[in-house]
Protein backbone atom coordinates (compact mmCIF):
# COMPACT_ATOMS: atom_id res chain seq x y z
CA UNK A 1 0.00 0.00 0.00
CA UNK A 2 3.03 2.33 0.21
CA UNK A 3 3.82 2.21 -3.51
CA UNK A 4 7.42 1.32 -2.64
CA UNK A 5 7.17 -2.08 -4.35
CA UNK A 6 5.98 -3.16 -7.80
CA UNK A 7 4.70 -6.53 -8.96
CA UNK A 8 6.63 -7.67 -12.02
CA UNK A 9 4.10 -9.84 -13.85
CA UNK A 10 3.78 -13.22 -12.15
CA UNK A 11 7.28 -12.85 -10.69
CA UNK A 12 8.45 -11.39 -7.41
CA UNK A 13 7.96 -7.86 -6.16
CA UNK A 14 10.72 -5.36 -6.83
CA UNK A 15 11.67 -2.20 -4.97
CA UNK A 16 10.21 0.80 -6.78
CA UNK A 17 13.35 2.89 -6.15
CA UNK A 18 15.93 0.09 -6.45
CA UNK A 19 19.38 1.44 -7.35
CA UNK A 20 18.16 5.04 -7.42
CA UNK A 21 19.05 8.10 -5.37
CA UNK A 22 15.95 8.84 -3.33
CA UNK A 23 15.05 12.42 -2.46
CA UNK A 24 12.52 12.89 0.32
CA UNK A 25 10.08 15.79 0.32
CA UNK A 26 10.10 17.09 3.89
CA UNK A 27 7.28 19.11 5.42
CA UNK A 28 7.26 20.16 9.06
CA UNK A 29 9.83 17.53 10.00
CA UNK A 30 8.08 14.65 8.23
CA UNK A 31 8.73 12.95 4.90
CA UNK A 32 5.56 13.43 2.84
CA UNK A 33 6.64 12.20 -0.60
CA UNK A 34 9.58 10.64 -2.48
CA UNK A 35 11.24 10.83 -5.87
CA UNK A 36 14.12 8.68 -7.13
CA UNK A 37 16.80 9.55 -9.68
CA UNK A 38 18.24 6.96 -11.99
CA UNK A 39 21.88 5.92 -11.45
CA UNK A 40 24.33 3.81 -13.44
CA UNK A 41 23.20 0.83 -11.32
CA UNK A 42 19.51 1.24 -12.30
CA UNK A 43 18.00 -1.46 -14.50
CA UNK A 44 17.32 -1.04 -18.20
CA UNK A 45 13.80 -2.47 -17.85
CA UNK A 46 11.10 -0.43 -19.60
CA UNK A 47 9.26 0.20 -16.31
CA UNK A 48 12.46 1.60 -14.79
CA UNK A 49 13.78 3.67 -17.70
CA UNK A 50 12.77 7.21 -16.66
CA UNK A 51 15.48 9.53 -15.31
CA UNK A 52 13.21 10.38 -12.36
CA UNK A 53 10.46 8.24 -10.85
CA UNK A 54 7.91 9.77 -8.54
CA UNK A 55 6.29 7.58 -5.93
CA UNK A 56 3.03 6.32 -7.46
CA UNK A 57 -0.28 7.31 -5.91
CA UNK A 58 -3.64 5.58 -5.76
CA UNK A 59 -5.33 5.41 -9.17
CA UNK A 60 -7.21 2.97 -11.39
CA UNK A 61 -3.81 1.62 -12.40
CA UNK A 62 -2.64 1.42 -8.76
CA UNK A 63 -5.74 0.66 -6.63
CA UNK A 64 -3.60 -1.13 -4.03
CA UNK A 65 -1.81 2.09 -3.00
CA UNK A 66 -3.13 3.78 0.10
CA UNK A 67 -5.18 6.94 -0.49
CA UNK A 68 -2.89 8.55 2.09
CA UNK A 69 -0.05 8.56 -0.46
CA UNK A 70 -0.49 11.77 -2.47
CA UNK A 71 1.58 13.97 -4.76
CA UNK A 72 0.19 17.24 -3.44
CA UNK A 73 3.54 18.62 -2.33
CA UNK A 74 6.34 20.73 -3.73
CA UNK A 75 9.94 19.93 -2.89
CA UNK A 76 11.06 21.90 0.17
CA UNK A 77 7.79 23.63 1.06
CA UNK A 78 9.18 24.65 4.45
CA UNK A 79 11.76 26.90 2.73
CA UNK A 80 8.92 28.96 1.24
CA UNK A 81 8.16 30.31 4.71
CA UNK A 82 10.87 32.96 4.44
CA UNK A 83 10.73 36.72 4.62
CA UNK A 84 13.79 36.92 2.39
CA UNK A 85 14.55 35.82 -1.15
CA UNK A 86 13.04 32.52 -2.29
CA UNK A 87 14.42 30.70 -5.33
CA UNK A 88 12.23 28.46 -7.45
CA UNK A 89 14.14 25.89 -9.46
CA UNK A 90 13.00 23.43 -12.07
CA UNK A 91 14.78 20.31 -10.87
CA UNK A 92 15.21 18.63 -7.52
CA UNK A 93 19.01 18.44 -7.87
CA UNK A 94 18.95 22.17 -8.62
CA UNK A 95 16.96 22.83 -5.44
CA UNK A 96 19.32 20.72 -3.32
CA UNK A 97 22.36 22.47 -4.83
CA UNK A 98 20.81 25.90 -4.18
CA UNK A 99 20.07 24.94 -0.58
CA UNK A 100 23.63 23.71 -0.09
CA UNK A 101 24.80 27.09 -1.40
CA UNK A 102 22.70 28.79 1.31
CA UNK A 103 19.51 29.74 -0.55
CA UNK A 104 15.92 29.09 0.45
CA UNK A 105 14.43 27.15 -2.42
CA UNK A 106 11.15 25.63 -3.61
CA UNK A 107 10.65 23.32 -6.59
CA UNK A 108 7.74 21.77 -8.49
CA UNK A 109 10.32 19.24 -9.81
CA UNK A 110 9.26 20.05 -13.37
CA UNK A 111 9.29 23.15 -15.59
CA UNK A 112 6.16 24.76 -14.11
CA UNK A 113 3.56 24.37 -11.40
CA UNK A 114 0.31 22.63 -12.33
CA UNK A 115 -2.70 24.95 -12.64
CA UNK A 116 -4.36 23.12 -9.76
CA UNK A 117 -1.37 24.08 -7.55
CA UNK A 118 -1.35 27.82 -8.29
CA UNK A 119 -3.38 28.78 -5.20
CA UNK A 120 -1.02 26.78 -3.01
CA UNK A 121 2.03 28.39 -4.65
CA UNK A 122 0.61 31.85 -4.03
CA UNK A 123 -0.17 30.97 -0.40
CA UNK A 124 3.28 29.49 0.26
CA UNK A 125 5.11 32.52 -1.18
CA UNK A 126 3.11 35.11 0.78
CA UNK A 127 5.97 36.05 3.15
CA UNK A 128 8.80 36.08 0.61
CA UNK A 129 10.37 39.48 0.00
CA UNK A 130 11.21 38.41 -3.55
CA UNK A 131 10.77 35.25 -5.59
CA UNK A 132 13.46 34.45 -8.17
CA UNK A 133 12.70 31.73 -10.71
CA UNK A 134 15.81 30.00 -12.04
CA UNK A 135 14.76 27.26 -14.44
CA UNK A 136 17.04 25.36 -16.79
CA UNK A 137 18.45 27.22 -19.77
CA UNK A 138 18.19 24.88 -22.73
CA UNK A 139 17.94 24.77 -26.50
CA UNK A 140 14.25 23.77 -26.50
CA UNK A 141 13.21 26.70 -24.28
CA UNK A 142 11.03 24.56 -21.96
CA UNK A 143 12.60 26.00 -18.81
CA UNK A 144 12.09 29.56 -19.94
CA UNK A 145 8.44 28.91 -20.87
CA UNK A 146 7.82 27.29 -17.49
CA UNK A 147 9.48 30.20 -15.70
CA UNK A 148 7.24 32.68 -17.52
CA UNK A 149 4.11 30.67 -16.62
CA UNK A 150 5.10 30.64 -12.93
CA UNK A 151 6.07 34.32 -12.97
CA UNK A 152 2.67 35.30 -14.41
CA UNK A 153 0.85 33.51 -11.58
CA UNK A 154 3.02 35.11 -8.89
CA UNK A 155 2.96 38.57 -10.46
CA UNK A 156 -0.85 38.46 -10.67
CA UNK A 157 -0.85 37.69 -6.93
CA UNK A 158 1.28 40.78 -6.22
CA UNK A 159 4.59 39.02 -5.59
CA UNK A 160 7.91 40.70 -6.37
CA UNK A 161 8.97 38.05 -8.88
CA UNK A 162 12.02 37.91 -11.12
CA UNK A 163 13.29 35.43 -13.68
CA UNK A 164 17.01 34.69 -13.62
CA UNK A 165 18.53 33.39 -16.82
CA UNK A 166 21.62 31.22 -16.75
CA UNK A 167 23.87 32.02 -19.73
CA UNK A 168 24.76 28.96 -21.79
CA UNK A 169 28.29 28.71 -23.10
CA UNK A 170 28.62 28.21 -26.85
CA UNK A 171 27.92 24.62 -27.85
CA UNK A 172 26.16 23.75 -24.57
CA UNK A 173 22.57 22.53 -25.06
CA UNK A 174 21.50 22.81 -21.41
CA UNK A 175 22.70 24.35 -18.18
CA UNK A 176 20.98 24.49 -14.81
CA UNK A 177 21.48 25.69 -11.22
CA UNK A 178 23.19 22.46 -10.24
CA UNK A 179 25.77 22.96 -13.02
CA UNK A 180 26.45 26.52 -11.86
CA UNK A 181 26.81 25.59 -8.18
CA UNK A 182 29.12 22.67 -9.02
CA UNK A 183 31.32 24.83 -11.26
CA UNK A 184 31.36 27.99 -9.16
PDB file of C-alpha atoms in Angstrom:
ATOM      1  CA  UNK A   1       0.000   0.000   0.000  1.00  0.00           C
ATOM      2  CA  UNK A   2       3.033   2.325   0.211  1.00  0.00           C
ATOM      3  CA  UNK A   3       3.824   2.206  -3.507  1.00  0.00           C
ATOM      4  CA  UNK A   4       7.420   1.320  -2.640  1.00  0.00           C
ATOM      5  CA  UNK A   5       7.170  -2.081  -4.350  1.00  0.00           C
ATOM      6  CA  UNK A   6       5.976  -3.158  -7.801  1.00  0.00           C
ATOM      7  CA  UNK A   7       4.705  -6.527  -8.963  1.00  0.00           C
ATOM      8  CA  UNK A   8       6.629  -7.674 -12.017  1.00  0.00           C
ATOM      9  CA  UNK A   9       4.103  -9.838 -13.848  1.00  0.00           C
ATOM     10  CA  UNK A  10       3.783 -13.221 -12.155  1.00  0.00           C
ATOM     11  CA  UNK A  11       7.281 -12.846 -10.692  1.00  0.00           C
ATOM     12  CA  UNK A  12       8.447 -11.390  -7.410  1.00  0.00           C
ATOM     13  CA  UNK A  13       7.962  -7.856  -6.164  1.00  0.00           C
ATOM     14  CA  UNK A  14      10.722  -5.361  -6.826  1.00  0.00           C
ATOM     15  CA  UNK A  15      11.666  -2.204  -4.971  1.00  0.00           C
ATOM     16  CA  UNK A  16      10.207   0.798  -6.784  1.00  0.00           C
ATOM     17  CA  UNK A  17      13.346   2.889  -6.149  1.00  0.00           C
ATOM     18  CA  UNK A  18      15.928   0.087  -6.447  1.00  0.00           C
ATOM     19  CA  UNK A  19      19.376   1.444  -7.349  1.00  0.00           C
ATOM     20  CA  UNK A  20      18.160   5.045  -7.420  1.00  0.00           C
ATOM     21  CA  UNK A  21      19.053   8.096  -5.370  1.00  0.00           C
ATOM     22  CA  UNK A  22      15.946   8.839  -3.332  1.00  0.00           C
ATOM     23  CA  UNK A  23      15.053  12.425  -2.460  1.00  0.00           C
ATOM     24  CA  UNK A  24      12.518  12.885   0.324  1.00  0.00           C
ATOM     25  CA  UNK A  25      10.076  15.788   0.324  1.00  0.00           C
ATOM     26  CA  UNK A  26      10.099  17.089   3.892  1.00  0.00           C
ATOM     27  CA  UNK A  27       7.281  19.112   5.415  1.00  0.00           C
ATOM     28  CA  UNK A  28       7.262  20.160   9.063  1.00  0.00           C
ATOM     29  CA  UNK A  29       9.828  17.534  10.002  1.00  0.00           C
ATOM     30  CA  UNK A  30       8.075  14.647   8.227  1.00  0.00           C
ATOM     31  CA  UNK A  31       8.726  12.953   4.902  1.00  0.00           C
ATOM     32  CA  UNK A  32       5.557  13.431   2.837  1.00  0.00           C
ATOM     33  CA  UNK A  33       6.636  12.199  -0.595  1.00  0.00           C
ATOM     34  CA  UNK A  34       9.576  10.640  -2.480  1.00  0.00           C
ATOM     35  CA  UNK A  35      11.238  10.825  -5.871  1.00  0.00           C
ATOM     36  CA  UNK A  36      14.118   8.679  -7.130  1.00  0.00           C
ATOM     37  CA  UNK A  37      16.803   9.549  -9.684  1.00  0.00           C
ATOM     38  CA  UNK A  38      18.245   6.956 -11.992  1.00  0.00           C
ATOM     39  CA  UNK A  39      21.880   5.917 -11.446  1.00  0.00           C
ATOM     40  CA  UNK A  40      24.335   3.811 -13.436  1.00  0.00           C
ATOM     41  CA  UNK A  41      23.200   0.831 -11.321  1.00  0.00           C
ATOM     42  CA  UNK A  42      19.506   1.243 -12.295  1.00  0.00           C
ATOM     43  CA  UNK A  43      18.000  -1.457 -14.501  1.00  0.00           C
ATOM     44  CA  UNK A  44      17.318  -1.039 -18.202  1.00  0.00           C
ATOM     45  CA  UNK A  45      13.805  -2.474 -17.849  1.00  0.00           C
ATOM     46  CA  UNK A  46      11.103  -0.428 -19.600  1.00  0.00           C
ATOM     47  CA  UNK A  47       9.260   0.196 -16.313  1.00  0.00           C
ATOM     48  CA  UNK A  48      12.463   1.597 -14.790  1.00  0.00           C
ATOM     49  CA  UNK A  49      13.778   3.675 -17.703  1.00  0.00           C
ATOM     50  CA  UNK A  50      12.774   7.215 -16.655  1.00  0.00           C
ATOM     51  CA  UNK A  51      15.478   9.535 -15.312  1.00  0.00           C
ATOM     52  CA  UNK A  52      13.212  10.379 -12.360  1.00  0.00           C
ATOM     53  CA  UNK A  53      10.465   8.238 -10.850  1.00  0.00           C
ATOM     54  CA  UNK A  54       7.908   9.772  -8.544  1.00  0.00           C
ATOM     55  CA  UNK A  55       6.286   7.579  -5.932  1.00  0.00           C
ATOM     56  CA  UNK A  56       3.031   6.317  -7.458  1.00  0.00           C
ATOM     57  CA  UNK A  57      -0.285   7.313  -5.911  1.00  0.00           C
ATOM     58  CA  UNK A  58      -3.642   5.583  -5.756  1.00  0.00           C
ATOM     59  CA  UNK A  59      -5.333   5.410  -9.172  1.00  0.00           C
ATOM     60  CA  UNK A  60      -7.214   2.974 -11.386  1.00  0.00           C
ATOM     61  CA  UNK A  61      -3.810   1.625 -12.398  1.00  0.00           C
ATOM     62  CA  UNK A  62      -2.643   1.422  -8.758  1.00  0.00           C
ATOM     63  CA  UNK A  63      -5.743   0.657  -6.634  1.00  0.00           C
ATOM     64  CA  UNK A  64      -3.604  -1.130  -4.034  1.00  0.00           C
ATOM     65  CA  UNK A  65      -1.809   2.088  -3.005  1.00  0.00           C
ATOM     66  CA  UNK A  66      -3.130   3.783   0.104  1.00  0.00           C
ATOM     67  CA  UNK A  67      -5.185   6.939  -0.493  1.00  0.00           C
ATOM     68  CA  UNK A  68      -2.893   8.547   2.092  1.00  0.00           C
ATOM     69  CA  UNK A  69      -0.048   8.564  -0.463  1.00  0.00           C
ATOM     70  CA  UNK A  70      -0.493  11.768  -2.470  1.00  0.00           C
ATOM     71  CA  UNK A  71       1.578  13.970  -4.759  1.00  0.00           C
ATOM     72  CA  UNK A  72       0.187  17.244  -3.444  1.00  0.00           C
ATOM     73  CA  UNK A  73       3.544  18.617  -2.334  1.00  0.00           C
ATOM     74  CA  UNK A  74       6.342  20.731  -3.729  1.00  0.00           C
ATOM     75  CA  UNK A  75       9.944  19.926  -2.892  1.00  0.00           C
ATOM     76  CA  UNK A  76      11.060  21.898   0.175  1.00  0.00           C
ATOM     77  CA  UNK A  77       7.791  23.630   1.058  1.00  0.00           C
ATOM     78  CA  UNK A  78       9.184  24.650   4.453  1.00  0.00           C
ATOM     79  CA  UNK A  79      11.761  26.897   2.730  1.00  0.00           C
ATOM     80  CA  UNK A  80       8.919  28.961   1.245  1.00  0.00           C
ATOM     81  CA  UNK A  81       8.162  30.311   4.708  1.00  0.00           C
ATOM     82  CA  UNK A  82      10.867  32.961   4.436  1.00  0.00           C
ATOM     83  CA  UNK A  83      10.733  36.724   4.624  1.00  0.00           C
ATOM     84  CA  UNK A  84      13.790  36.918   2.386  1.00  0.00           C
ATOM     85  CA  UNK A  85      14.554  35.815  -1.154  1.00  0.00           C
ATOM     86  CA  UNK A  86      13.041  32.523  -2.286  1.00  0.00           C
ATOM     87  CA  UNK A  87      14.423  30.700  -5.329  1.00  0.00           C
ATOM     88  CA  UNK A  88      12.233  28.465  -7.446  1.00  0.00           C
ATOM     89  CA  UNK A  89      14.139  25.889  -9.457  1.00  0.00           C
ATOM     90  CA  UNK A  90      13.000  23.426 -12.066  1.00  0.00           C
ATOM     91  CA  UNK A  91      14.783  20.307 -10.872  1.00  0.00           C
ATOM     92  CA  UNK A  92      15.209  18.626  -7.519  1.00  0.00           C
ATOM     93  CA  UNK A  93      19.011  18.435  -7.874  1.00  0.00           C
ATOM     94  CA  UNK A  94      18.953  22.171  -8.625  1.00  0.00           C
ATOM     95  CA  UNK A  95      16.962  22.825  -5.443  1.00  0.00           C
ATOM     96  CA  UNK A  96      19.318  20.718  -3.318  1.00  0.00           C
ATOM     97  CA  UNK A  97      22.361  22.466  -4.828  1.00  0.00           C
ATOM     98  CA  UNK A  98      20.806  25.897  -4.179  1.00  0.00           C
ATOM     99  CA  UNK A  99      20.067  24.936  -0.575  1.00  0.00           C
ATOM    100  CA  UNK A 100      23.629  23.709  -0.086  1.00  0.00           C
ATOM    101  CA  UNK A 101      24.796  27.093  -1.396  1.00  0.00           C
ATOM    102  CA  UNK A 102      22.701  28.789   1.306  1.00  0.00           C
ATOM    103  CA  UNK A 103      19.511  29.740  -0.552  1.00  0.00           C
ATOM    104  CA  UNK A 104      15.921  29.086   0.445  1.00  0.00           C
ATOM    105  CA  UNK A 105      14.426  27.146  -2.419  1.00  0.00           C
ATOM    106  CA  UNK A 106      11.146  25.628  -3.606  1.00  0.00           C
ATOM    107  CA  UNK A 107      10.650  23.319  -6.594  1.00  0.00           C
ATOM    108  CA  UNK A 108       7.743  21.771  -8.486  1.00  0.00           C
ATOM    109  CA  UNK A 109      10.321  19.236  -9.809  1.00  0.00           C
ATOM    110  CA  UNK A 110       9.263  20.055 -13.365  1.00  0.00           C
ATOM    111  CA  UNK A 111       9.292  23.147 -15.593  1.00  0.00           C
ATOM    112  CA  UNK A 112       6.157  24.761 -14.110  1.00  0.00           C
ATOM    113  CA  UNK A 113       3.564  24.373 -11.396  1.00  0.00           C
ATOM    114  CA  UNK A 114       0.313  22.627 -12.328  1.00  0.00           C
ATOM    115  CA  UNK A 115      -2.696  24.947 -12.640  1.00  0.00           C
ATOM    116  CA  UNK A 116      -4.356  23.123  -9.756  1.00  0.00           C
ATOM    117  CA  UNK A 117      -1.372  24.081  -7.554  1.00  0.00           C
ATOM    118  CA  UNK A 118      -1.345  27.824  -8.287  1.00  0.00           C
ATOM    119  CA  UNK A 119      -3.377  28.783  -5.196  1.00  0.00           C
ATOM    120  CA  UNK A 120      -1.016  26.780  -3.005  1.00  0.00           C
ATOM    121  CA  UNK A 121       2.030  28.386  -4.649  1.00  0.00           C
ATOM    122  CA  UNK A 122       0.613  31.846  -4.035  1.00  0.00           C
ATOM    123  CA  UNK A 123      -0.174  30.973  -0.404  1.00  0.00           C
ATOM    124  CA  UNK A 124       3.284  29.493   0.262  1.00  0.00           C
ATOM    125  CA  UNK A 125       5.108  32.516  -1.178  1.00  0.00           C
ATOM    126  CA  UNK A 126       3.107  35.105   0.781  1.00  0.00           C
ATOM    127  CA  UNK A 127       5.967  36.048   3.149  1.00  0.00           C
ATOM    128  CA  UNK A 128       8.803  36.081   0.607  1.00  0.00           C
ATOM    129  CA  UNK A 129      10.369  39.485   0.001  1.00  0.00           C
ATOM    130  CA  UNK A 130      11.212  38.413  -3.548  1.00  0.00           C
ATOM    131  CA  UNK A 131      10.773  35.249  -5.592  1.00  0.00           C
ATOM    132  CA  UNK A 132      13.460  34.452  -8.168  1.00  0.00           C
ATOM    133  CA  UNK A 133      12.696  31.726 -10.707  1.00  0.00           C
ATOM    134  CA  UNK A 134      15.812  29.998 -12.042  1.00  0.00           C
ATOM    135  CA  UNK A 135      14.756  27.256 -14.445  1.00  0.00           C
ATOM    136  CA  UNK A 136      17.044  25.356 -16.788  1.00  0.00           C
ATOM    137  CA  UNK A 137      18.449  27.223 -19.766  1.00  0.00           C
ATOM    138  CA  UNK A 138      18.187  24.876 -22.731  1.00  0.00           C
ATOM    139  CA  UNK A 139      17.939  24.771 -26.501  1.00  0.00           C
ATOM    140  CA  UNK A 140      14.251  23.774 -26.500  1.00  0.00           C
ATOM    141  CA  UNK A 141      13.207  26.702 -24.281  1.00  0.00           C
ATOM    142  CA  UNK A 142      11.030  24.560 -21.963  1.00  0.00           C
ATOM    143  CA  UNK A 143      12.603  25.997 -18.812  1.00  0.00           C
ATOM    144  CA  UNK A 144      12.087  29.564 -19.938  1.00  0.00           C
ATOM    145  CA  UNK A 145       8.437  28.913 -20.874  1.00  0.00           C
ATOM    146  CA  UNK A 146       7.820  27.288 -17.492  1.00  0.00           C
ATOM    147  CA  UNK A 147       9.480  30.204 -15.696  1.00  0.00           C
ATOM    148  CA  UNK A 148       7.235  32.681 -17.521  1.00  0.00           C
ATOM    149  CA  UNK A 149       4.113  30.674 -16.624  1.00  0.00           C
ATOM    150  CA  UNK A 150       5.096  30.640 -12.932  1.00  0.00           C
ATOM    151  CA  UNK A 151       6.068  34.322 -12.973  1.00  0.00           C
ATOM    152  CA  UNK A 152       2.670  35.299 -14.413  1.00  0.00           C
ATOM    153  CA  UNK A 153       0.852  33.515 -11.582  1.00  0.00           C
ATOM    154  CA  UNK A 154       3.023  35.107  -8.891  1.00  0.00           C
ATOM    155  CA  UNK A 155       2.958  38.574 -10.464  1.00  0.00           C
ATOM    156  CA  UNK A 156      -0.848  38.461 -10.669  1.00  0.00           C
ATOM    157  CA  UNK A 157      -0.847  37.692  -6.928  1.00  0.00           C
ATOM    158  CA  UNK A 158       1.282  40.777  -6.217  1.00  0.00           C
ATOM    159  CA  UNK A 159       4.587  39.024  -5.586  1.00  0.00           C
ATOM    160  CA  UNK A 160       7.909  40.699  -6.370  1.00  0.00           C
ATOM    161  CA  UNK A 161       8.971  38.049  -8.877  1.00  0.00           C
ATOM    162  CA  UNK A 162      12.023  37.910 -11.117  1.00  0.00           C
ATOM    163  CA  UNK A 163      13.292  35.432 -13.677  1.00  0.00           C
ATOM    164  CA  UNK A 164      17.009  34.694 -13.620  1.00  0.00           C
ATOM    165  CA  UNK A 165      18.530  33.385 -16.823  1.00  0.00           C
ATOM    166  CA  UNK A 166      21.624  31.221 -16.746  1.00  0.00           C
ATOM    167  CA  UNK A 167      23.869  32.022 -19.728  1.00  0.00           C
ATOM    168  CA  UNK A 168      24.757  28.959 -21.795  1.00  0.00           C
ATOM    169  CA  UNK A 169      28.288  28.708 -23.102  1.00  0.00           C
ATOM    170  CA  UNK A 170      28.618  28.209 -26.852  1.00  0.00           C
ATOM    171  CA  UNK A 171      27.916  24.624 -27.846  1.00  0.00           C
ATOM    172  CA  UNK A 172      26.159  23.751 -24.572  1.00  0.00           C
ATOM    173  CA  UNK A 173      22.574  22.529 -25.063  1.00  0.00           C
ATOM    174  CA  UNK A 174      21.495  22.814 -21.411  1.00  0.00           C
ATOM    175  CA  UNK A 175      22.703  24.348 -18.182  1.00  0.00           C
ATOM    176  CA  UNK A 176      20.984  24.488 -14.811  1.00  0.00           C
ATOM    177  CA  UNK A 177      21.476  25.693 -11.218  1.00  0.00           C
ATOM    178  CA  UNK A 178      23.192  22.457 -10.241  1.00  0.00           C
ATOM    179  CA  UNK A 179      25.766  22.958 -13.016  1.00  0.00           C
ATOM    180  CA  UNK A 180      26.452  26.522 -11.859  1.00  0.00           C
ATOM    181  CA  UNK A 181      26.814  25.590  -8.180  1.00  0.00           C
ATOM    182  CA  UNK A 182      29.125  22.670  -9.017  1.00  0.00           C
ATOM    183  CA  UNK A 183      31.323  24.833 -11.258  1.00  0.00           C
ATOM    184  CA  UNK A 184      31.361  27.988  -9.160  1.00  0.00           C
TER     185      UNK A 184
END
